[in-house]
N, CA, C and O atoms as a Tinker XYZ file with bonds, in Angstrom:
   184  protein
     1  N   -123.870000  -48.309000  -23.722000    73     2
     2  CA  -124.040000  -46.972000  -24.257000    64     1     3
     3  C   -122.741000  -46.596000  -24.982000    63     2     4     5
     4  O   -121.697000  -46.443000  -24.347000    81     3
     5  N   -122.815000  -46.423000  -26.526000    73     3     6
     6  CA  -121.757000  -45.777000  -27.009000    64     5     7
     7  C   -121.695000  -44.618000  -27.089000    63     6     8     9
     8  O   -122.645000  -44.152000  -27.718000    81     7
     9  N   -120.711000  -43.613000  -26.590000    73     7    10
    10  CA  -121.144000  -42.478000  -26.983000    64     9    11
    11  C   -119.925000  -41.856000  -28.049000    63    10    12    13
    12  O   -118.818000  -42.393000  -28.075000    81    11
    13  N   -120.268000  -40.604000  -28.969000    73    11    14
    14  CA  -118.907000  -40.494000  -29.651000    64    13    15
    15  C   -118.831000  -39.088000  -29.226000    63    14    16    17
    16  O   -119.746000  -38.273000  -29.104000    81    15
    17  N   -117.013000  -38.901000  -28.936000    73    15    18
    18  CA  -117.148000  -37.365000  -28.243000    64    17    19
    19  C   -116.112000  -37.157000  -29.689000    63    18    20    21
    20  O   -115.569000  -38.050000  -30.339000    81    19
    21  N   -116.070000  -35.830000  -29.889000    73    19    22
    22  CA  -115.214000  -35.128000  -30.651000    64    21    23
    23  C   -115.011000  -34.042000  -30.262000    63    22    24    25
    24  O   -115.488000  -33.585000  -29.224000    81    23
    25  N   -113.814000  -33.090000  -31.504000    73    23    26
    26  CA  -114.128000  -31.357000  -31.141000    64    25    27
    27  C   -114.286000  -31.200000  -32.155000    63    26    28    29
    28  O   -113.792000  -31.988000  -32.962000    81    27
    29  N   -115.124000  -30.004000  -32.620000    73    27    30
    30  CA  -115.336000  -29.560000  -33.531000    64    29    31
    31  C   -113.971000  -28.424000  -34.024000    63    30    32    33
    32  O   -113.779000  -28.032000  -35.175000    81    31
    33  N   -113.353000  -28.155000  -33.114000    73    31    34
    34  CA  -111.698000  -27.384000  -33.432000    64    33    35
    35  C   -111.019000  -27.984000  -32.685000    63    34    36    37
    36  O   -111.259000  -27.900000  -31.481000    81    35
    37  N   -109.760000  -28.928000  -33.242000    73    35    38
    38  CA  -108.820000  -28.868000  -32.493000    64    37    39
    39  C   -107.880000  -28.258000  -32.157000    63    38    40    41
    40  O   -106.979000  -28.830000  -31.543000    81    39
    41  N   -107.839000  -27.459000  -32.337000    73    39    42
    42  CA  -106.876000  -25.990000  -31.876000    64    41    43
    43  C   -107.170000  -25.955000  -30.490000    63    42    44    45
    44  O   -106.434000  -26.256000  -29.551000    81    43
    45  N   -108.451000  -25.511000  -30.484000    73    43    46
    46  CA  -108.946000  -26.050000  -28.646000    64    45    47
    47  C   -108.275000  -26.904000  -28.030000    63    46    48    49
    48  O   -107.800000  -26.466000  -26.982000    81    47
    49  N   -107.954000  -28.349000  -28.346000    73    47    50
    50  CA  -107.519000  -29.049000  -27.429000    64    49    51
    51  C   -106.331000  -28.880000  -27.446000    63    50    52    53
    52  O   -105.773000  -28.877000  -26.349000    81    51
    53  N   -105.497000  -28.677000  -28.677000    73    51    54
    54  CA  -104.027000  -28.787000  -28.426000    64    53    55
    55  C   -103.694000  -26.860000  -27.353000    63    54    56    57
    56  O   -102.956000  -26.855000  -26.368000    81    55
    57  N   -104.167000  -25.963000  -27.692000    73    55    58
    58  CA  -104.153000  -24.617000  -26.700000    64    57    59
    59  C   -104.746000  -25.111000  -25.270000    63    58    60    61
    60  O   -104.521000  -24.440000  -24.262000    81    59
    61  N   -105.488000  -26.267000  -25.216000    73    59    62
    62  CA  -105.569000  -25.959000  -23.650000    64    61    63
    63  C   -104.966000  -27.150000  -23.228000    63    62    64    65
    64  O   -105.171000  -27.303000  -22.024000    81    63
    65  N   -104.089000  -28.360000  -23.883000    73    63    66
    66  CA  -103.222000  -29.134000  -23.091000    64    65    67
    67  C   -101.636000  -28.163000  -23.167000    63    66    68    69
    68  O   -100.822000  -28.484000  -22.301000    81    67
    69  N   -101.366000  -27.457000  -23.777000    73    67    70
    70  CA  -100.674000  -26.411000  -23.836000    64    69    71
    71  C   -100.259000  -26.076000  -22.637000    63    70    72    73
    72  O    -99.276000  -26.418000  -21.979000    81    71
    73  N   -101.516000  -25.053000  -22.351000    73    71    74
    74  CA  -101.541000  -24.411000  -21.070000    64    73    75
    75  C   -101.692000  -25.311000  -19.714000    63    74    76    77
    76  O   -101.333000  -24.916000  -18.604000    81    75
    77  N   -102.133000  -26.264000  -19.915000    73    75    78
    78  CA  -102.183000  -27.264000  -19.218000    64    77    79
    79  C   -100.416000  -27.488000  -18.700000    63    78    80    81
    80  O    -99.892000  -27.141000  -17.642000    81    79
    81  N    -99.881000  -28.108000  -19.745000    73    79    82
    82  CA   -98.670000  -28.611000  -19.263000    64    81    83
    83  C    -97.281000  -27.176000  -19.484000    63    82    84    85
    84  O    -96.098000  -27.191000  -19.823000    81    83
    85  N    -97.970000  -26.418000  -19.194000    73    83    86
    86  CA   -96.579000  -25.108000  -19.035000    64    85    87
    87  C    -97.043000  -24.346000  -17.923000    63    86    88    89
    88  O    -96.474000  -23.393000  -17.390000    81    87
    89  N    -98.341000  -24.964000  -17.575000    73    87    90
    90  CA   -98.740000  -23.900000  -16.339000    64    89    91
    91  C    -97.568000  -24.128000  -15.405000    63    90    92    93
    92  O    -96.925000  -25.172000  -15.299000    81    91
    93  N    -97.362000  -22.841000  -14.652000    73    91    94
    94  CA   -95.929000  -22.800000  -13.690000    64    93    95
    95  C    -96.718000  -23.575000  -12.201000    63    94    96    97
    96  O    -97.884000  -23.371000  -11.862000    81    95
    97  N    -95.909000  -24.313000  -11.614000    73    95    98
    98  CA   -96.036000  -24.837000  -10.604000    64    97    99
    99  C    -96.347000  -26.165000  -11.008000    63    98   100   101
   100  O    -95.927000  -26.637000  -12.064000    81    99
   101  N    -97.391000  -27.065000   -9.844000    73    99   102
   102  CA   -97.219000  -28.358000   -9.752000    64   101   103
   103  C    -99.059000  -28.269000  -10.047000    63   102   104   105
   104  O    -99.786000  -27.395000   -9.575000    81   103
   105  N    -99.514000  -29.423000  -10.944000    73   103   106
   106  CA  -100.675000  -29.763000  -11.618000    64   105   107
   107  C   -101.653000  -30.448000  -10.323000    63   106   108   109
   108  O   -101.076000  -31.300000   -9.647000    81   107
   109  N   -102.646000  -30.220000  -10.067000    73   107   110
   110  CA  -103.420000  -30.785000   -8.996000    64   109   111
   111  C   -104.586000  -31.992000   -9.367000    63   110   112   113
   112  O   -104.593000  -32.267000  -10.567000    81   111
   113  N   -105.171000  -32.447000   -8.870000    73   111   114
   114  CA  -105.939000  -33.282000   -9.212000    64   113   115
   115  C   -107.213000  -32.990000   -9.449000    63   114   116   117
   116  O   -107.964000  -33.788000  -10.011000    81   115
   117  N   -107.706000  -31.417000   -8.907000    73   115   118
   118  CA  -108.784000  -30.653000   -9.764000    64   117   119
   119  C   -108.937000  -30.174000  -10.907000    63   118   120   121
   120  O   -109.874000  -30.123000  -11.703000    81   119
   121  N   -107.232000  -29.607000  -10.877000    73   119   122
   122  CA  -106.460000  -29.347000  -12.714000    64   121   123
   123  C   -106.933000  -30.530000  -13.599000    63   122   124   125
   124  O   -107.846000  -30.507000  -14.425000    81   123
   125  N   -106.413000  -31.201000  -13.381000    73   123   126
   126  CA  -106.521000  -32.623000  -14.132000    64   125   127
   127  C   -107.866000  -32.881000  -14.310000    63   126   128   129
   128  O   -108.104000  -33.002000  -15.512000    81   127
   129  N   -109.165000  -33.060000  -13.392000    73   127   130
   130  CA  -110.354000  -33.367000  -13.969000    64   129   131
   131  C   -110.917000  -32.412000  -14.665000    63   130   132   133
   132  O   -111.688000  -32.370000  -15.624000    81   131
   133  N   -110.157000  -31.332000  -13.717000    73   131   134
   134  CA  -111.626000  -29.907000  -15.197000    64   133   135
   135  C   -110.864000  -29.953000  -16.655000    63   134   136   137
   136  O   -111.415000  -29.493000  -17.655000    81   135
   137  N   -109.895000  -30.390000  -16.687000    73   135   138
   138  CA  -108.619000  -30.800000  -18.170000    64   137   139
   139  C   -109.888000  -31.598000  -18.405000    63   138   140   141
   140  O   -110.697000  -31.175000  -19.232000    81   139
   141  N   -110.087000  -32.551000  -17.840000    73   139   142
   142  CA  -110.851000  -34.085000  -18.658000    64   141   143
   143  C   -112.502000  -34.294000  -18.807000    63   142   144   145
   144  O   -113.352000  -35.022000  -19.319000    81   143
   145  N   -112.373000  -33.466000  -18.226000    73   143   146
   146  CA  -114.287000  -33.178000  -18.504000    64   145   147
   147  C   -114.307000  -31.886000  -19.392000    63   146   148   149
   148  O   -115.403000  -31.349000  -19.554000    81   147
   149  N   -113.810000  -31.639000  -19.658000    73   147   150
   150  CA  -113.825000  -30.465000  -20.841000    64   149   151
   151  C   -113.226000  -31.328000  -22.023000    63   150   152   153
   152  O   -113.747000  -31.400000  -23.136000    81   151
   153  N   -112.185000  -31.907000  -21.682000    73   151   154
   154  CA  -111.611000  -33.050000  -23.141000    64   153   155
   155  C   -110.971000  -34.212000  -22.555000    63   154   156   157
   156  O   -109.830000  -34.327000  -22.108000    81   155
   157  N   -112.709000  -35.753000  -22.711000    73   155   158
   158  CA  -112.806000  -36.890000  -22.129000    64   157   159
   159  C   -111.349000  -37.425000  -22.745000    63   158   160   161
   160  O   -110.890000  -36.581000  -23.515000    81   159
   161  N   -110.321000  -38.858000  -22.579000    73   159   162
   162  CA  -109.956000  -39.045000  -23.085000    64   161   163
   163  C   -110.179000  -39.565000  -24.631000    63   162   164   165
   164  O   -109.495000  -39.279000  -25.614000    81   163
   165  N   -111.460000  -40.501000  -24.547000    73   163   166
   166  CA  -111.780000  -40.088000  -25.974000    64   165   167
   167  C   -111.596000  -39.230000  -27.017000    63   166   168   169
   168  O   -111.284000  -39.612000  -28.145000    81   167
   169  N   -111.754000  -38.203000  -26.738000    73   167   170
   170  CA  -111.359000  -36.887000  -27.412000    64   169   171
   171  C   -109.780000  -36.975000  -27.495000    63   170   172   173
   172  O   -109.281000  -37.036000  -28.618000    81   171
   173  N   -109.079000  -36.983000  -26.538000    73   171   174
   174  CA  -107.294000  -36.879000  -26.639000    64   173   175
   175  C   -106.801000  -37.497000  -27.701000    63   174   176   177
   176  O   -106.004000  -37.211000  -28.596000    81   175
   177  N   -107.735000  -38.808000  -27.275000    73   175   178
   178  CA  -106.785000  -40.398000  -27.983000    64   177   179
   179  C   -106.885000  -40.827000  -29.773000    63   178   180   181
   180  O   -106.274000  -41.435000  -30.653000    81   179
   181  N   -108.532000  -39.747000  -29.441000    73   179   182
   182  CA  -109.062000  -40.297000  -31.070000    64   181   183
   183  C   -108.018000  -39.738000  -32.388000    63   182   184
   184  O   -108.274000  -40.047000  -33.552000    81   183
């Protein structure tokens, strides 16, 4: 199965790895999947 993910704005992804990596404190491993099911790495890397 190929699938092709994109965004249709990337403004989206770069504002929410943003907030992602300035959020204050320490990043959890729930942080991290709802990060990646909202933007697969596919999406990051492409």
């Amino acid at each position: 199965m190929n699938e092709e993910y994109s965004v249709d704005d990337p403004t989206q992804l770069l504002e929410a790895a943003s907030e992602f990596a300035l959020y204050p404190g320490s990043q959890n491993d729930t942080s991290a999947k709802e990060f990646l099911n909202r933007f697969p790495l596919p999406v990051i890397i492409k």
